[in-house]
PDB file of C-alpha atoms in Angstrom:
ATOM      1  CA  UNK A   1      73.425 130.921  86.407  1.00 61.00           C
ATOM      2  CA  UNK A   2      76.846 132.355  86.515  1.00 59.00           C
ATOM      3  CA  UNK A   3      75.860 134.770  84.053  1.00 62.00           C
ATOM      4  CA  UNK A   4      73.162 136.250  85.819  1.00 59.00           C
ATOM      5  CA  UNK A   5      75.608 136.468  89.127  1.00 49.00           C
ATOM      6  CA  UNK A   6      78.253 138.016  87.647  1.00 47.00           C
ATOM      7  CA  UNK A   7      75.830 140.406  85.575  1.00 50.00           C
ATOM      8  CA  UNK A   8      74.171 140.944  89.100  1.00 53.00           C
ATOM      9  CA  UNK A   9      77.429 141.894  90.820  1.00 58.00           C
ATOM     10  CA  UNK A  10      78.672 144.102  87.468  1.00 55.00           C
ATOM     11  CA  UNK A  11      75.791 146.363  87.443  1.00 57.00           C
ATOM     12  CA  UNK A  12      76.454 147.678  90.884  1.00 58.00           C
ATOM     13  CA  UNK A  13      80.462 147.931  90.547  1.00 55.00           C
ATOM     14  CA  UNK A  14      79.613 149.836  87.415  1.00 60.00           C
ATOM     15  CA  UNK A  15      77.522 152.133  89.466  1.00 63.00           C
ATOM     16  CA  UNK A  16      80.117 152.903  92.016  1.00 58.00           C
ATOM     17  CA  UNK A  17      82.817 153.847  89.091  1.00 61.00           C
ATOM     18  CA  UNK A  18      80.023 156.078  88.174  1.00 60.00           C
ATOM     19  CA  UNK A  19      79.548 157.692  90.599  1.00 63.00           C
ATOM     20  CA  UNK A  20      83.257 157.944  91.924  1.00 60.00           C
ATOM     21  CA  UNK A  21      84.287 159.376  87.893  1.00 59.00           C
ATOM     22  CA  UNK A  22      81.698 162.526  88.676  1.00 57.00           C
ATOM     23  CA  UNK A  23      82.518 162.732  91.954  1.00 63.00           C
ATOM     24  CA  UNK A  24      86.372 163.532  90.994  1.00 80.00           C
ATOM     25  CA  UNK A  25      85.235 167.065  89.146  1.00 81.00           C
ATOM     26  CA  UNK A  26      83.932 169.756  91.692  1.00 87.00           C
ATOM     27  CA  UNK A  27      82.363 173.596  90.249  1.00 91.00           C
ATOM     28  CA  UNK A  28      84.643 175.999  91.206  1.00 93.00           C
ATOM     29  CA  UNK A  29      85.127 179.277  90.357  1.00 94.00           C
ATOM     30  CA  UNK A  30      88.503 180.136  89.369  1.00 94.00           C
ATOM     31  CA  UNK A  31      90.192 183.999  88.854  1.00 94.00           C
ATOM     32  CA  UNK A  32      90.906 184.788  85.096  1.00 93.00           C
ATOM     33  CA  UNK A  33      93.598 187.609  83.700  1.00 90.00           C
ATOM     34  CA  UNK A  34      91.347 189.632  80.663  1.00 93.00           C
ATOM     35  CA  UNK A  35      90.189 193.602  79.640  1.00 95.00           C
ATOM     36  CA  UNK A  36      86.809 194.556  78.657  1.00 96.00           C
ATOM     37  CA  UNK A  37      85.510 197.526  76.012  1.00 95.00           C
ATOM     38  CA  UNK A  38      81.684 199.182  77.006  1.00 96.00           C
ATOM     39  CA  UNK A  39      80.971 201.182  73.371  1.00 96.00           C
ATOM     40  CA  UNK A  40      78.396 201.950  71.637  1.00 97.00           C
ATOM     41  CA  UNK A  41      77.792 201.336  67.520  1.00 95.00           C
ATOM     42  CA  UNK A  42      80.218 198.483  65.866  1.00 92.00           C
ATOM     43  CA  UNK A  43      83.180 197.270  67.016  1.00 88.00           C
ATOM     44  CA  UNK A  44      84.765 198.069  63.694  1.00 87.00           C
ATOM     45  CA  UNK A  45      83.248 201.802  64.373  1.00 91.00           C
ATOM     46  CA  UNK A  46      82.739 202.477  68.320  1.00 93.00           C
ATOM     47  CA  UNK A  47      81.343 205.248  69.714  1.00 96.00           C
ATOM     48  CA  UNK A  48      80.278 206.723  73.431  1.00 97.00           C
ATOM     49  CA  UNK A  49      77.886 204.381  74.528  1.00 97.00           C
ATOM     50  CA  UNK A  50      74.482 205.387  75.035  1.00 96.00           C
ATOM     51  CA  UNK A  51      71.319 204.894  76.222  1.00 94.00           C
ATOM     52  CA  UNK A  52      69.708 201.641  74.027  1.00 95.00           C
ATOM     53  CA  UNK A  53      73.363 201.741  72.644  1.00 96.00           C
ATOM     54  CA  UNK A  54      75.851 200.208  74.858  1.00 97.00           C
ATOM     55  CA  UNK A  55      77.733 196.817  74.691  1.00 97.00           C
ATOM     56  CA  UNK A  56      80.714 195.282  76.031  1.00 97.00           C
ATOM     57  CA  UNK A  57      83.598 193.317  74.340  1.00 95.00           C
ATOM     58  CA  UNK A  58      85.390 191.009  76.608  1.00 96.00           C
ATOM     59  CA  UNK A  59      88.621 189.729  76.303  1.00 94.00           C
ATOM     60  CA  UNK A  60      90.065 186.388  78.400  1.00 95.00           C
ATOM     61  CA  UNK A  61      93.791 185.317  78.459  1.00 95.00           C
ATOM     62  CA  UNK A  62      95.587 182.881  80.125  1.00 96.00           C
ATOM     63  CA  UNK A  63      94.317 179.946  82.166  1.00 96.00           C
ATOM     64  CA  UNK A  64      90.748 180.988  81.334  1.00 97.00           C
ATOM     65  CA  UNK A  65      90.749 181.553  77.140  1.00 96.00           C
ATOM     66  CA  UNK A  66      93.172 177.817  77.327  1.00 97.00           C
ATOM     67  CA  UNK A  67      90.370 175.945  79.183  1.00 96.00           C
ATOM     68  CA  UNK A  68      88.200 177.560  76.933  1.00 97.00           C
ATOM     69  CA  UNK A  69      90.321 177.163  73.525  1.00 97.00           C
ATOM     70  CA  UNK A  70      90.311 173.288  74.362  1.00 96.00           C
ATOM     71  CA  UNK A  71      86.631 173.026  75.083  1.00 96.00           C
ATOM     72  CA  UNK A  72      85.397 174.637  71.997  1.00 94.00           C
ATOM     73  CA  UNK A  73      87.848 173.247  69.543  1.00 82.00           C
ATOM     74  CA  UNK A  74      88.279 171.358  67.019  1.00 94.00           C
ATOM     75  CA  UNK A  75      90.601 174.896  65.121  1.00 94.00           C
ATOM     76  CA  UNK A  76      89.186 175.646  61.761  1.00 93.00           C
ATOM     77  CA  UNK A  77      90.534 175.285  58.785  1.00 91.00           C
ATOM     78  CA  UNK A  78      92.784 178.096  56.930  1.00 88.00           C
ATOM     79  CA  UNK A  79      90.882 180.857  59.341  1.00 88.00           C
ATOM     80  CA  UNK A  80      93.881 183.295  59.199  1.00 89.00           C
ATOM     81  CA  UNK A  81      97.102 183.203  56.709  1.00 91.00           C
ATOM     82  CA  UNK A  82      99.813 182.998  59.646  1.00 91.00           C
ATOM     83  CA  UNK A  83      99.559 178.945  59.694  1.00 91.00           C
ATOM     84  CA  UNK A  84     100.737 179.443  63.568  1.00 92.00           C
ATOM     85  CA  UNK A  85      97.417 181.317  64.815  1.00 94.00           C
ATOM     86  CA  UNK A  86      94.645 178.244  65.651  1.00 95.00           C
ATOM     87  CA  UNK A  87      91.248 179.823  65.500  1.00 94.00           C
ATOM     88  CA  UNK A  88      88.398 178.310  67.386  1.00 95.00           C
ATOM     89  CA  UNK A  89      85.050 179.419  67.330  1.00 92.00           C
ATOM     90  CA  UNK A  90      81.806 178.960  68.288  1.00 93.00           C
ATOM     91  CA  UNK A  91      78.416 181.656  67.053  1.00 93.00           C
ATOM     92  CA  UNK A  92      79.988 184.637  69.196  1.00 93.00           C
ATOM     93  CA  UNK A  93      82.627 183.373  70.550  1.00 95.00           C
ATOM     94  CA  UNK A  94      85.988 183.553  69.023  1.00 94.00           C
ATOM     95  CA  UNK A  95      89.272 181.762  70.755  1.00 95.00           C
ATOM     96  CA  UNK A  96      92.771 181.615  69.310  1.00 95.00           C
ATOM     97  CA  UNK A  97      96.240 180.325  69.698  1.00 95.00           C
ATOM     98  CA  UNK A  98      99.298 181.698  69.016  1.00 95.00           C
ATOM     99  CA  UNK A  99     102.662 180.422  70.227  1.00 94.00           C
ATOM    100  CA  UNK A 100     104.120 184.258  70.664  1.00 93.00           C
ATOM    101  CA  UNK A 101     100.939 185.121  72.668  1.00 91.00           C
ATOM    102  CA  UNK A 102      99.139 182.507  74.230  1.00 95.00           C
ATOM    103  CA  UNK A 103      95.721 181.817  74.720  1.00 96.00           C
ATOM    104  CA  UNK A 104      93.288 184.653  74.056  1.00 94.00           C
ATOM    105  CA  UNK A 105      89.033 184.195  74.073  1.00 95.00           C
ATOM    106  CA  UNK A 106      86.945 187.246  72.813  1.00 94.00           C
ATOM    107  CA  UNK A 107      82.692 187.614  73.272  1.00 96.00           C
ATOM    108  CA  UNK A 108      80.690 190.137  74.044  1.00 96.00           C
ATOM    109  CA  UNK A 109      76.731 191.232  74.801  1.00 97.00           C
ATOM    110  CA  UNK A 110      74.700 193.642  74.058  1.00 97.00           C
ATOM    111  CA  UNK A 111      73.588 195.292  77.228  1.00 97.00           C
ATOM    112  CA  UNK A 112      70.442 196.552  75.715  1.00 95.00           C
ATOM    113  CA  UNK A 113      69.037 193.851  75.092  1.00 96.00           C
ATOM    114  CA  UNK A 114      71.443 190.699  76.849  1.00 96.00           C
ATOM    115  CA  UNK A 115      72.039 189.079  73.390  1.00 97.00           C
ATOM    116  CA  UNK A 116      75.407 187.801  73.003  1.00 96.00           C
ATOM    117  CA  UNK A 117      77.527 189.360  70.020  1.00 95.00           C
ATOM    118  CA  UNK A 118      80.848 189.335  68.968  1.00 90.00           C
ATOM    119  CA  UNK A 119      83.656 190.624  71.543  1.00 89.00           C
ATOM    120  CA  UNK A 120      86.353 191.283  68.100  1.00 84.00           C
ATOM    121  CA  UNK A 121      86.140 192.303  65.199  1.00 72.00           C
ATOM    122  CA  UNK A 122      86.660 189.283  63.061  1.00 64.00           C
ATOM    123  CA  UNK A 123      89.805 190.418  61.346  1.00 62.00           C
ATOM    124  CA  UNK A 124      91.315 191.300  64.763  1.00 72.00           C
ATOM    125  CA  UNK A 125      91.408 187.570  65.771  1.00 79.00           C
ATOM    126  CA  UNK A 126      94.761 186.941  62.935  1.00 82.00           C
ATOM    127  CA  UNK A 127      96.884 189.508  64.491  1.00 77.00           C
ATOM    128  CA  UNK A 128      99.246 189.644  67.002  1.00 68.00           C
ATOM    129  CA  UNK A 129      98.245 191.226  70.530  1.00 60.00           C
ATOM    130  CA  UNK A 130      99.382 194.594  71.288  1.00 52.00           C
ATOM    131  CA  UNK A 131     100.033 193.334  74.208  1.00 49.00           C
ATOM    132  CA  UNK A 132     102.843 190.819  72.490  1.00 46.00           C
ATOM    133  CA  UNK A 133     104.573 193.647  70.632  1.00 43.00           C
ATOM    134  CA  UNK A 134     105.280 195.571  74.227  1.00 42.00           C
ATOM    135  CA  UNK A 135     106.451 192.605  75.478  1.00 42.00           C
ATOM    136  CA  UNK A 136     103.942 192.379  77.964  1.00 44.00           C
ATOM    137  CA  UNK A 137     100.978 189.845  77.953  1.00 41.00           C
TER     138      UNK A 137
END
């Protein structure tokens, strides 16, 4: 009998914690610091964008590319040979870490078509931000 009382009284505390642990987290839309690229072709080789041609490479720093970095993780393994760059990436998007410059997300779509691609070329990803070398981020 006590049992069934206290499994009785448990199943609506348990409800209320429930409900109070999603009520904590609210959608909001938050400002973000990043550039974006519209080309046409490959990243690797961009040209004028065109008509049927035209895509665009995004790239998120800051507040944005961390919340991101820590949501895709876990890093993978030996993905560039400075040991202090962690890569993260999931499909089309690529996110990285690197002491010097911070937090740094790249993706990209193709506006033909609305397909996600790649917003780097993959190689870009283990070196340092232009940004880092003017001193600047």
């Amino acid at each position: 009998m006590l049992r069934r009382m206290l499994a009785l009284f448990a199943v609506p505390v348990l409800m209320l914690l429930a409900q109070h642990a999603s009520a904590v987290w609210q959608y909001v839309h938050k400002d973000f610091s990043g550039r974006y690229a519209i080309y046409g072709g490959y990243l690797e080789e961009a040209v004028s964008p065109a008509a049927g041609d035209a895509k665009a490479a995004f790239n998120l720093t800051g507040a944005a590319a961390r919340d991101m970095f820590n949501a895709i993780g876990p890093d993978l393994k030996d993905a560039c040979p400075d040991p202090q760059i962690r890569i993260r990436n999931r499909e089309t998007l690529s996110c990285r870490y690197h002491p010097a410059d911070g937090y740094r997300c790249d993706f990209g779509f193709d506006l033909s078509t609305g397909l996600s691609i790649a917003g780097s070329a993959s190689a870009a990803i283990c070196t340092s931000s232009p940004a880092s070398k003017d001193g600047k981020k």
